[in-house]
Short mmCIF file of C-alpha atoms in Angstrom, two decimals:
data_model
loop_
_atom_site.label_atom_id
_atom_site.label_comp_id
_atom_site.label_asym_id
_atom_site.label_seq_id
_atom_site.Cartn_x
_atom_site.Cartn_y
_atom_site.Cartn_z
CA MET A 7 -49.79 37.04 37.44
CA SER A 8 -47.35 40.04 37.17
CA ASP A 9 -44.21 40.20 35.32
CA GLY A 10 -40.58 40.18 37.12
CA ARG A 11 -38.83 43.18 37.82
CA HIS A 12 -34.85 42.45 37.72
CA LEU A 13 -32.69 45.48 39.13
CA ILE A 14 -29.10 45.06 38.03
CA LEU A 15 -26.63 47.30 39.60
CA ASP A 16 -22.87 47.69 39.14
CA LEU A 17 -21.26 49.90 41.95
CA TYR A 18 -17.80 51.29 41.45
CA ASP A 19 -15.75 53.11 43.76
CA CYS A 20 -17.34 51.87 46.79
CA ASP A 21 -16.03 51.66 50.57
CA ARG A 22 -13.39 48.65 50.10
CA GLU A 23 -13.38 47.85 53.97
CA ILE A 24 -17.30 47.30 54.01
CA LEU A 25 -16.97 45.33 50.53
CA ASN A 26 -14.78 42.72 52.66
CA ASP A 27 -16.89 42.74 55.60
CA TYR A 28 -19.12 39.70 55.57
CA GLU A 29 -21.35 40.59 58.62
CA SER A 30 -21.87 44.03 57.72
CA LEU A 31 -22.77 43.19 54.27
CA LYS A 32 -25.20 40.49 55.24
CA THR A 33 -26.78 43.14 57.67
CA LEU A 34 -27.07 45.82 54.91
CA LEU A 35 -28.58 43.16 52.74
CA GLN A 36 -31.19 42.18 55.27
CA THR A 37 -32.10 45.66 56.10
CA ALA A 38 -32.42 46.55 52.43
CA LEU A 39 -34.69 43.47 51.71
CA GLN A 40 -36.89 44.46 54.76
CA MET A 41 -37.10 48.14 53.52
CA ALA A 42 -38.38 46.68 49.99
CA ASP A 43 -40.89 44.64 51.65
CA ALA A 44 -39.49 41.39 50.39
CA THR A 45 -39.68 38.21 52.28
CA ILE A 46 -36.34 36.87 53.18
CA LEU A 47 -36.56 32.88 53.35
CA ARG A 48 -32.76 32.31 53.44
CA ILE A 49 -29.42 33.96 53.29
CA ILE A 50 -26.16 32.06 52.40
CA GLY A 51 -23.03 33.43 51.56
CA GLU A 52 -19.31 32.94 51.17
CA GLN A 53 -16.03 35.01 52.64
CA PHE A 54 -13.43 34.60 49.76
CA GLU A 55 -9.70 34.50 50.53
CA PRO A 56 -7.76 36.69 50.03
CA GLN A 57 -10.81 38.99 49.68
CA GLY A 58 -14.46 39.28 48.36
CA VAL A 59 -18.02 38.18 49.58
CA THR A 60 -20.83 36.69 47.94
CA LEU A 61 -24.39 36.97 49.60
CA LEU A 62 -27.50 34.98 48.20
CA ALA A 63 -30.99 35.73 49.42
CA LEU A 64 -33.71 33.29 48.62
CA LEU A 65 -37.05 35.37 48.81
CA ALA A 66 -40.53 34.32 48.53
CA GLU A 67 -40.51 36.87 45.49
CA SER A 68 -37.18 35.52 43.76
CA HIS A 69 -34.02 36.34 44.90
CA ALA A 70 -31.14 38.74 45.80
CA SER A 71 -27.36 38.83 45.37
CA ILE A 72 -24.32 40.65 46.31
CA HIS A 73 -20.75 39.99 44.72
CA THR A 74 -17.96 42.08 45.88
CA TRP A 75 -14.15 42.75 44.76
CA PRO A 76 -12.93 44.98 47.55
CA GLU A 77 -9.42 45.04 45.73
CA ILE A 78 -10.96 47.19 43.17
CA GLY A 79 -13.90 48.91 45.14
CA TYR A 80 -16.39 46.75 42.69
CA CYS A 81 -19.74 45.34 43.77
CA ALA A 82 -22.42 43.64 41.55
CA ILE A 83 -25.92 43.57 42.81
CA ASP A 84 -29.09 41.84 41.65
CA LEU A 85 -32.59 42.53 43.08
CA TYR A 86 -34.92 40.32 41.35
CA THR A 87 -38.57 40.20 42.50
CA CYS A 88 -41.97 39.29 41.18
CA GLY A 89 -45.37 40.53 42.22
CA ASN A 90 -46.18 43.83 43.07
CA THR A 91 -45.49 44.16 46.72
CA THR A 92 -42.00 45.01 46.87
CA GLN A 93 -39.99 48.26 46.58
CA THR A 94 -36.79 47.00 45.03
CA HIS A 95 -35.86 50.66 44.16
CA LYS A 96 -35.78 51.48 47.78
CA ALA A 97 -33.32 48.89 48.47
CA ALA A 98 -30.91 49.78 45.70
CA GLU A 99 -30.78 53.46 47.13
CA PHE A 100 -29.93 52.17 50.54
CA LEU A 101 -27.32 49.95 49.29
CA LYS A 102 -25.60 52.39 46.94
CA HIS A 103 -25.79 54.90 49.99
CA LYS A 104 -24.25 52.32 52.55
CA LEU A 105 -21.62 51.15 50.23
CA LYS A 106 -20.55 54.66 49.48
CA SER A 107 -20.53 54.02 45.78
CA LYS A 108 -19.27 57.24 43.84
CA GLN A 109 -20.31 55.80 40.27
CA VAL A 110 -23.11 53.39 39.44
CA GLU A 111 -24.39 51.38 36.51
CA GLN A 112 -28.05 50.49 36.99
CA LYS A 113 -30.55 48.98 34.86
CA GLU A 114 -33.99 47.32 35.21
CA LEU A 115 -35.14 44.36 33.14
CA ILE A 116 -38.72 43.51 33.05
CA ARG A 117 -38.93 39.88 32.78
CA SER A 118 -41.97 38.89 31.14
CA VAL A 119 -43.81 35.81 32.52
CA THR A 120 -45.51 35.11 29.05
CA PRO A 121 -43.84 35.20 25.79
CA LEU A 122 -43.41 38.69 24.10
CA ASN A 123 -44.49 37.38 20.51
CA MET B 10 -9.34 40.79 36.14
CA SER B 11 -12.01 40.17 33.58
CA ASP B 12 -15.76 41.35 33.39
CA GLY B 13 -18.60 39.32 34.42
CA ARG B 14 -20.84 37.69 31.96
CA HIS B 15 -24.45 37.47 33.18
CA LEU B 16 -26.84 35.16 31.07
CA ILE B 17 -30.44 35.80 31.47
CA LEU B 18 -33.06 33.08 30.22
CA ASP B 19 -36.59 33.60 30.17
CA LEU B 20 -38.04 29.98 29.06
CA TYR B 21 -41.70 29.77 28.16
CA ASP B 22 -43.81 26.60 27.42
CA CYS B 23 -41.68 24.21 29.34
CA ASP B 24 -42.43 21.03 30.68
CA ARG B 25 -44.78 21.72 33.44
CA GLU B 26 -43.88 18.55 35.48
CA ILE B 27 -40.19 19.04 35.39
CA LEU B 28 -40.91 22.62 36.35
CA ASN B 29 -42.68 21.38 39.55
CA ASP B 30 -39.84 18.68 40.56
CA TYR B 31 -37.60 20.15 42.98
CA GLU B 32 -34.97 16.94 42.66
CA SER B 33 -34.91 16.68 39.02
CA LEU B 34 -34.44 20.56 38.57
CA LYS B 35 -31.54 20.47 41.38
CA THR B 36 -30.07 17.70 39.43
CA LEU B 37 -30.38 19.20 36.23
CA LEU B 38 -28.69 22.54 37.57
CA GLN B 39 -25.87 20.83 38.84
CA THR B 40 -25.35 18.91 35.73
CA ALA B 41 -25.43 22.22 33.82
CA LEU B 42 -23.09 23.74 36.06
CA GLN B 43 -20.73 20.83 35.66
CA MET B 44 -20.70 21.12 31.79
CA ALA B 45 -20.12 24.69 32.13
CA ASP B 46 -16.93 24.04 34.39
CA ALA B 47 -18.37 26.23 37.10
CA THR B 48 -17.47 25.46 40.81
CA ILE B 49 -20.52 24.84 42.69
CA LEU B 50 -20.12 25.85 46.63
CA ARG B 51 -23.60 25.46 47.82
CA ILE B 52 -26.93 25.10 46.22
CA ILE B 53 -30.05 25.88 48.12
CA GLY B 54 -33.62 25.97 47.19
CA GLU B 55 -37.35 26.13 47.93
CA GLN B 56 -40.46 24.15 46.83
CA PHE B 57 -43.13 26.53 47.10
CA GLU B 58 -47.00 25.54 47.63
CA PRO B 59 -49.31 25.05 45.70
CA GLN B 60 -46.34 24.98 42.97
CA GLY B 61 -43.11 26.23 41.81
CA VAL B 62 -39.56 25.73 42.60
CA THR B 63 -36.46 28.21 43.43
CA LEU B 64 -32.86 27.17 43.31
CA LEU B 65 -29.92 29.18 44.11
CA ALA B 66 -26.23 28.04 43.36
CA LEU B 67 -23.49 29.88 45.04
CA LEU B 68 -20.59 29.47 42.47
CA ALA B 69 -16.94 30.37 43.29
CA GLU B 70 -17.39 32.24 39.93
CA SER B 71 -20.46 34.24 41.20
CA HIS B 72 -24.13 32.44 41.07
CA ALA B 73 -26.91 30.90 39.25
CA SER B 74 -30.60 30.75 39.70
CA ILE B 75 -33.80 29.12 38.60
CA HIS B 76 -37.21 30.11 39.42
CA THR B 77 -40.35 28.12 38.10
CA TRP B 78 -43.82 28.99 37.49
CA PRO B 79 -45.26 25.36 36.61
CA GLU B 80 -48.83 26.47 36.31
CA ILE B 81 -47.92 28.78 33.40
CA GLY B 82 -44.84 26.51 31.94
CA TYR B 83 -42.50 29.60 32.54
CA CYS B 84 -38.90 29.36 34.04
CA ALA B 85 -36.60 32.30 34.72
CA ILE B 86 -32.78 31.42 34.92
CA ASP B 87 -29.72 33.31 35.59
CA LEU B 88 -26.23 32.25 34.92
CA TYR B 89 -23.66 34.68 35.91
CA THR B 90 -20.16 34.13 36.16
CA CYS B 91 -16.73 36.04 36.39
CA GLY B 92 -13.47 34.81 34.96
CA ASN B 93 -12.69 33.13 31.81
CA THR B 94 -12.85 29.36 32.83
CA THR B 95 -16.73 29.01 32.62
CA GLN B 96 -18.83 27.87 29.32
CA THR B 97 -22.36 29.39 30.74
CA HIS B 98 -23.75 28.95 27.24
CA LYS B 99 -23.07 25.09 27.61
CA ALA B 100 -25.36 25.24 30.65
CA ALA B 101 -28.14 27.24 29.03
CA GLU B 102 -28.17 24.96 26.04
CA PHE B 103 -28.59 22.04 28.11
CA LEU B 104 -31.25 23.67 30.54
CA LYS B 105 -33.12 24.86 27.60
CA HIS B 106 -33.33 21.23 25.99
CA LYS B 107 -34.00 19.43 29.51
CA LEU B 108 -36.84 21.84 30.36
CA LYS B 109 -38.13 21.31 26.74
CA SER B 110 -38.90 24.92 26.15
CA LYS B 111 -40.46 25.93 23.07
CA GLN B 112 -39.74 29.72 23.11
CA VAL B 113 -36.67 31.38 24.58
CA GLU B 114 -35.81 35.12 25.60
CA GLN B 115 -32.21 35.04 26.01
CA LYS B 116 -29.69 37.86 26.59
CA GLU B 117 -26.23 38.26 27.79
CA LEU B 118 -25.04 41.47 29.96
CA ILE B 119 -21.23 41.99 30.28
CA ARG B 120 -20.77 43.43 33.72
CA SER B 121 -17.74 45.64 33.53
CA VAL B 122 -15.67 45.42 36.62
CA THR B 123 -14.43 48.80 35.79
CA PRO B 124 -16.46 51.99 35.29
CA LEU B 125 -17.59 52.49 31.68
CA ASN B 126 -16.86 56.05 31.52
#
Protein backbone atom coordinates (compact mmCIF):
# COMPACT_ATOMS: atom_id res chain seq x y z
CA MET A 1 0.00 0.00 0.00
CA SER A 2 1.46 3.33 -1.02
CA ASP A 3 1.35 6.65 0.81
CA GLY A 4 -1.07 9.38 -0.11
CA ARG A 5 0.02 12.46 -2.00
CA HIS A 6 -1.82 15.64 -1.19
CA LEU A 7 -1.28 18.61 -3.46
CA ILE A 8 -2.36 21.89 -1.89
CA LEU A 9 -2.65 24.91 -4.14
CA ASP A 10 -3.51 28.50 -3.33
CA LEU A 11 -4.04 30.41 -6.55
CA TYR A 12 -3.98 34.20 -6.53
CA ASP A 13 -4.89 36.78 -9.12
CA CYS A 14 -7.07 34.39 -11.11
CA ASP A 15 -9.70 35.20 -13.71
CA ARG A 16 -12.56 36.40 -11.49
CA GLU A 17 -15.27 35.59 -13.99
CA ILE A 18 -14.31 31.93 -14.24
CA LEU A 19 -14.06 31.72 -10.43
CA ASN A 20 -17.77 32.48 -10.17
CA ASP A 21 -18.89 30.25 -13.06
CA TYR A 22 -20.10 26.99 -11.51
CA GLU A 23 -20.52 25.01 -14.71
CA SER A 24 -17.19 26.06 -16.18
CA LEU A 25 -15.38 25.20 -12.94
CA LYS A 26 -17.07 21.80 -12.80
CA THR A 27 -16.04 21.05 -16.37
CA LEU A 28 -12.48 22.18 -15.64
CA LEU A 29 -12.29 19.98 -12.56
CA GLN A 30 -13.62 16.97 -14.43
CA THR A 31 -11.17 17.49 -17.26
CA ALA A 32 -8.27 18.00 -14.86
CA LEU A 33 -9.08 14.81 -12.98
CA GLN A 34 -9.39 12.85 -16.20
CA MET A 35 -5.98 14.15 -17.26
CA ALA A 36 -4.66 12.94 -13.92
CA ASP A 37 -6.11 9.46 -14.51
CA ALA A 38 -8.24 9.80 -11.39
CA THR A 39 -11.53 7.93 -11.09
CA ILE A 40 -14.40 10.32 -10.33
CA LEU A 41 -17.20 8.63 -8.39
CA ARG A 42 -19.23 11.75 -7.70
CA ILE A 43 -19.00 15.53 -7.78
CA ILE A 44 -21.08 17.87 -5.65
CA GLY A 45 -20.92 21.62 -5.34
CA GLU A 46 -22.48 24.85 -4.25
CA GLN A 47 -22.87 28.25 -5.84
CA PHE A 48 -22.71 30.78 -3.02
CA GLU A 49 -24.37 34.19 -2.96
CA PRO A 50 -23.35 36.87 -3.70
CA GLN A 51 -20.36 34.96 -5.15
CA GLY A 52 -18.12 31.96 -4.71
CA VAL A 53 -18.17 28.32 -5.69
CA THR A 54 -17.27 25.08 -3.91
CA LEU A 55 -16.77 21.79 -5.73
CA LEU A 56 -15.96 18.46 -4.09
CA ALA A 57 -15.03 15.38 -6.09
CA LEU A 58 -15.20 11.98 -4.46
CA LEU A 59 -12.52 9.86 -6.12
CA ALA A 60 -11.76 6.18 -5.96
CA GLU A 61 -8.28 7.47 -4.99
CA SER A 62 -9.47 9.98 -2.28
CA HIS A 63 -10.77 13.46 -3.14
CA ALA A 64 -10.33 16.78 -4.88
CA SER A 65 -11.77 20.17 -3.97
CA ILE A 66 -12.03 23.71 -5.28
CA HIS A 67 -13.16 26.74 -3.26
CA THR A 68 -13.28 30.13 -4.95
CA TRP A 69 -13.46 33.76 -3.78
CA PRO A 70 -14.09 35.63 -7.04
CA GLU A 71 -14.17 39.00 -5.29
CA ILE A 72 -10.44 38.76 -4.55
CA GLY A 73 -9.41 36.46 -7.41
CA TYR A 74 -8.42 33.70 -4.97
CA CYS A 75 -8.97 29.98 -5.23
CA ALA A 76 -7.98 27.07 -2.92
CA ILE A 77 -7.49 23.66 -4.52
CA ASP A 78 -6.75 20.25 -2.99
CA LEU A 79 -5.80 17.19 -5.01
CA TYR A 80 -5.40 14.24 -2.68
CA THR A 81 -4.82 10.79 -4.11
CA CYS A 82 -3.66 7.41 -2.89
CA GLY A 83 -1.99 4.79 -5.01
CA ASN A 84 0.51 5.22 -7.81
CA THR A 85 -1.81 5.54 -10.78
CA THR A 86 -2.70 9.25 -10.69
CA GLN A 87 -0.83 12.21 -12.11
CA THR A 88 -2.14 15.04 -9.98
CA HIS A 89 0.61 17.44 -11.07
CA LYS A 90 -0.90 17.35 -14.54
CA ALA A 91 -4.26 18.36 -13.08
CA ALA A 92 -2.61 21.14 -11.09
CA GLU A 93 -0.83 22.59 -14.12
CA PHE A 94 -4.03 22.49 -16.15
CA LEU A 95 -6.06 24.26 -13.46
CA LYS A 96 -3.44 26.93 -12.85
CA HIS A 97 -3.39 27.66 -16.57
CA LYS A 98 -7.15 27.64 -17.11
CA LEU A 99 -7.88 29.79 -14.06
CA LYS A 100 -5.18 32.19 -15.31
CA SER A 101 -3.53 32.45 -11.93
CA LYS A 102 -0.61 34.89 -11.85
CA GLN A 103 0.70 33.79 -8.46
CA VAL A 104 0.70 30.31 -6.99
CA GLU A 105 1.53 28.83 -3.60
CA GLN A 106 1.89 25.08 -3.95
CA LYS A 107 2.93 22.35 -1.58
CA GLU A 108 2.75 18.58 -1.62
CA LEU A 109 2.24 16.57 1.53
CA ILE A 110 3.11 12.92 1.62
CA ARG A 111 0.58 11.33 3.94
CA SER A 112 2.12 8.16 5.24
CA VAL A 113 -0.29 5.26 5.71
CA THR A 114 1.93 3.93 8.49
CA PRO A 115 3.27 5.81 11.54
CA LEU A 116 6.49 7.74 10.92
CA ASN A 117 8.01 6.73 14.24
CA MET B 1 -11.72 38.41 5.02
CA SER B 2 -9.79 35.96 7.17
CA ASP B 3 -7.37 33.25 6.09
CA GLY B 4 -8.36 29.61 5.88
CA ARG B 5 -7.27 27.12 8.51
CA HIS B 6 -6.67 23.60 7.26
CA LEU B 7 -6.24 20.89 9.88
CA ILE B 8 -4.66 17.75 8.46
CA LEU B 9 -4.77 14.62 10.59
CA ASP B 10 -3.32 11.19 9.96
CA LEU B 11 -4.63 8.79 12.59
CA TYR B 12 -2.88 5.47 13.15
CA ASP B 13 -3.80 2.41 15.15
CA CYS B 14 -7.51 3.26 15.21
CA ASP B 15 -10.44 0.98 15.98
CA ARG B 16 -10.67 -1.03 12.77
CA GLU B 17 -14.33 -1.90 13.18
CA ILE B 18 -15.41 1.73 13.38
CA LEU B 19 -13.21 2.59 10.38
CA ASN B 20 -15.33 0.31 8.22
CA ASP B 21 -18.71 1.34 9.62
CA TYR B 22 -20.14 3.90 7.21
CA GLU B 23 -23.12 4.99 9.29
CA SER B 24 -21.13 5.34 12.50
CA LEU B 25 -18.46 7.38 10.73
CA LYS B 26 -21.07 9.65 9.18
CA THR B 27 -22.68 10.25 12.58
CA LEU B 28 -19.26 10.95 14.13
CA LEU B 29 -18.40 13.42 11.38
CA GLN B 30 -21.73 15.21 11.72
CA THR B 31 -21.35 15.43 15.49
CA ALA B 32 -17.76 16.63 15.21
CA LEU B 33 -18.71 19.36 12.75
CA GLN B 34 -21.60 20.48 14.92
CA MET B 35 -19.22 20.70 17.88
CA ALA B 36 -16.97 22.84 15.70
CA ASP B 37 -19.87 25.18 14.87
CA ALA B 38 -19.46 24.38 11.18
CA THR B 39 -22.44 24.61 8.84
CA ILE B 40 -22.96 21.34 6.96
CA LEU B 41 -24.60 21.86 3.58
CA ARG B 42 -24.25 18.29 2.34
CA ILE B 43 -22.42 15.05 3.09
CA ILE B 44 -21.65 12.37 0.53
CA GLY B 45 -19.71 9.18 0.91
CA GLU B 46 -18.73 5.80 -0.38
CA GLN B 47 -18.38 2.38 1.21
CA PHE B 48 -15.56 0.64 -0.65
CA GLU B 49 -15.15 -3.11 -1.13
CA PRO B 50 -13.65 -5.12 0.44
CA GLN B 51 -13.24 -2.33 3.01
CA GLY B 52 -12.75 1.39 3.48
CA VAL B 53 -14.97 4.44 3.70
CA THR B 54 -14.80 7.96 2.29
CA LEU B 55 -16.94 10.83 3.57
CA LEU B 56 -16.93 14.37 2.19
CA ALA B 57 -18.77 17.21 3.88
CA LEU B 58 -19.50 20.37 1.96
CA LEU B 59 -19.50 23.19 4.50
CA ALA B 60 -20.54 26.81 4.27
CA GLU B 61 -16.98 27.38 5.59
CA SER B 62 -15.19 25.04 3.06
CA HIS B 63 -15.01 21.24 3.58
CA ALA B 64 -14.19 18.24 5.72
CA SER B 65 -13.17 14.74 4.67
CA ILE B 66 -12.49 11.32 6.12
CA HIS B 67 -10.82 8.44 4.28
CA THR B 68 -10.32 5.14 6.10
CA TRP B 69 -8.18 2.04 5.58
CA PRO B 70 -9.60 -0.37 8.17
CA GLU B 71 -7.17 -3.13 7.17
CA ILE B 72 -4.27 -1.15 8.63
CA GLY B 73 -6.16 0.94 11.20
CA TYR B 74 -5.34 4.16 9.34
CA CYS B 75 -7.53 7.17 8.70
CA ALA B 76 -6.86 10.51 6.94
CA ILE B 77 -8.93 13.50 8.01
CA ASP B 78 -9.08 17.07 6.69
CA LEU B 79 -10.92 19.90 8.40
CA TYR B 80 -10.65 23.02 6.30
CA THR B 81 -12.58 26.12 7.29
CA CYS B 82 -12.59 29.78 6.45
CA GLY B 83 -13.78 32.53 8.72
CA ASN B 84 -13.41 32.86 12.45
CA THR B 85 -16.53 31.10 13.65
CA THR B 86 -15.45 27.45 13.63
CA GLN B 87 -13.61 25.46 16.28
CA THR B 88 -12.08 22.70 14.20
CA HIS B 89 -9.69 21.65 16.97
CA LYS B 90 -12.72 20.54 18.95
CA ALA B 91 -13.81 18.36 16.05
CA ALA B 92 -10.29 16.94 15.74
CA GLU B 93 -10.09 16.02 19.43
CA PHE B 94 -13.50 14.39 19.29
CA LEU B 95 -12.65 12.30 16.21
CA LYS B 96 -9.26 11.19 17.58
CA HIS B 97 -10.98 10.05 20.74
CA LYS B 98 -13.91 8.30 19.09
CA LEU B 99 -11.76 6.51 16.51
CA LYS B 100 -9.50 5.43 19.39
CA SER B 101 -6.34 6.44 17.57
CA LYS B 102 -3.18 5.60 19.48
CA GLN B 103 -0.87 7.64 17.27
CA VAL B 104 -1.59 10.94 15.57
CA GLU B 105 0.22 13.11 13.04
CA GLN B 106 -1.40 16.53 12.98
CA LYS B 107 -0.59 19.75 11.23
CA GLU B 108 -2.40 22.98 10.60
CA LEU B 109 -1.92 25.00 7.45
CA ILE B 110 -2.88 28.63 7.33
CA ARG B 111 -4.08 29.24 3.80
CA SER B 112 -3.68 32.92 3.12
CA VAL B 113 -6.40 34.46 0.97
CA THR B 114 -3.88 37.03 -0.27
CA PRO B 115 -0.39 36.40 -1.71
CA LEU B 116 2.36 36.05 0.87
CA ASN B 117 4.85 38.10 -1.14
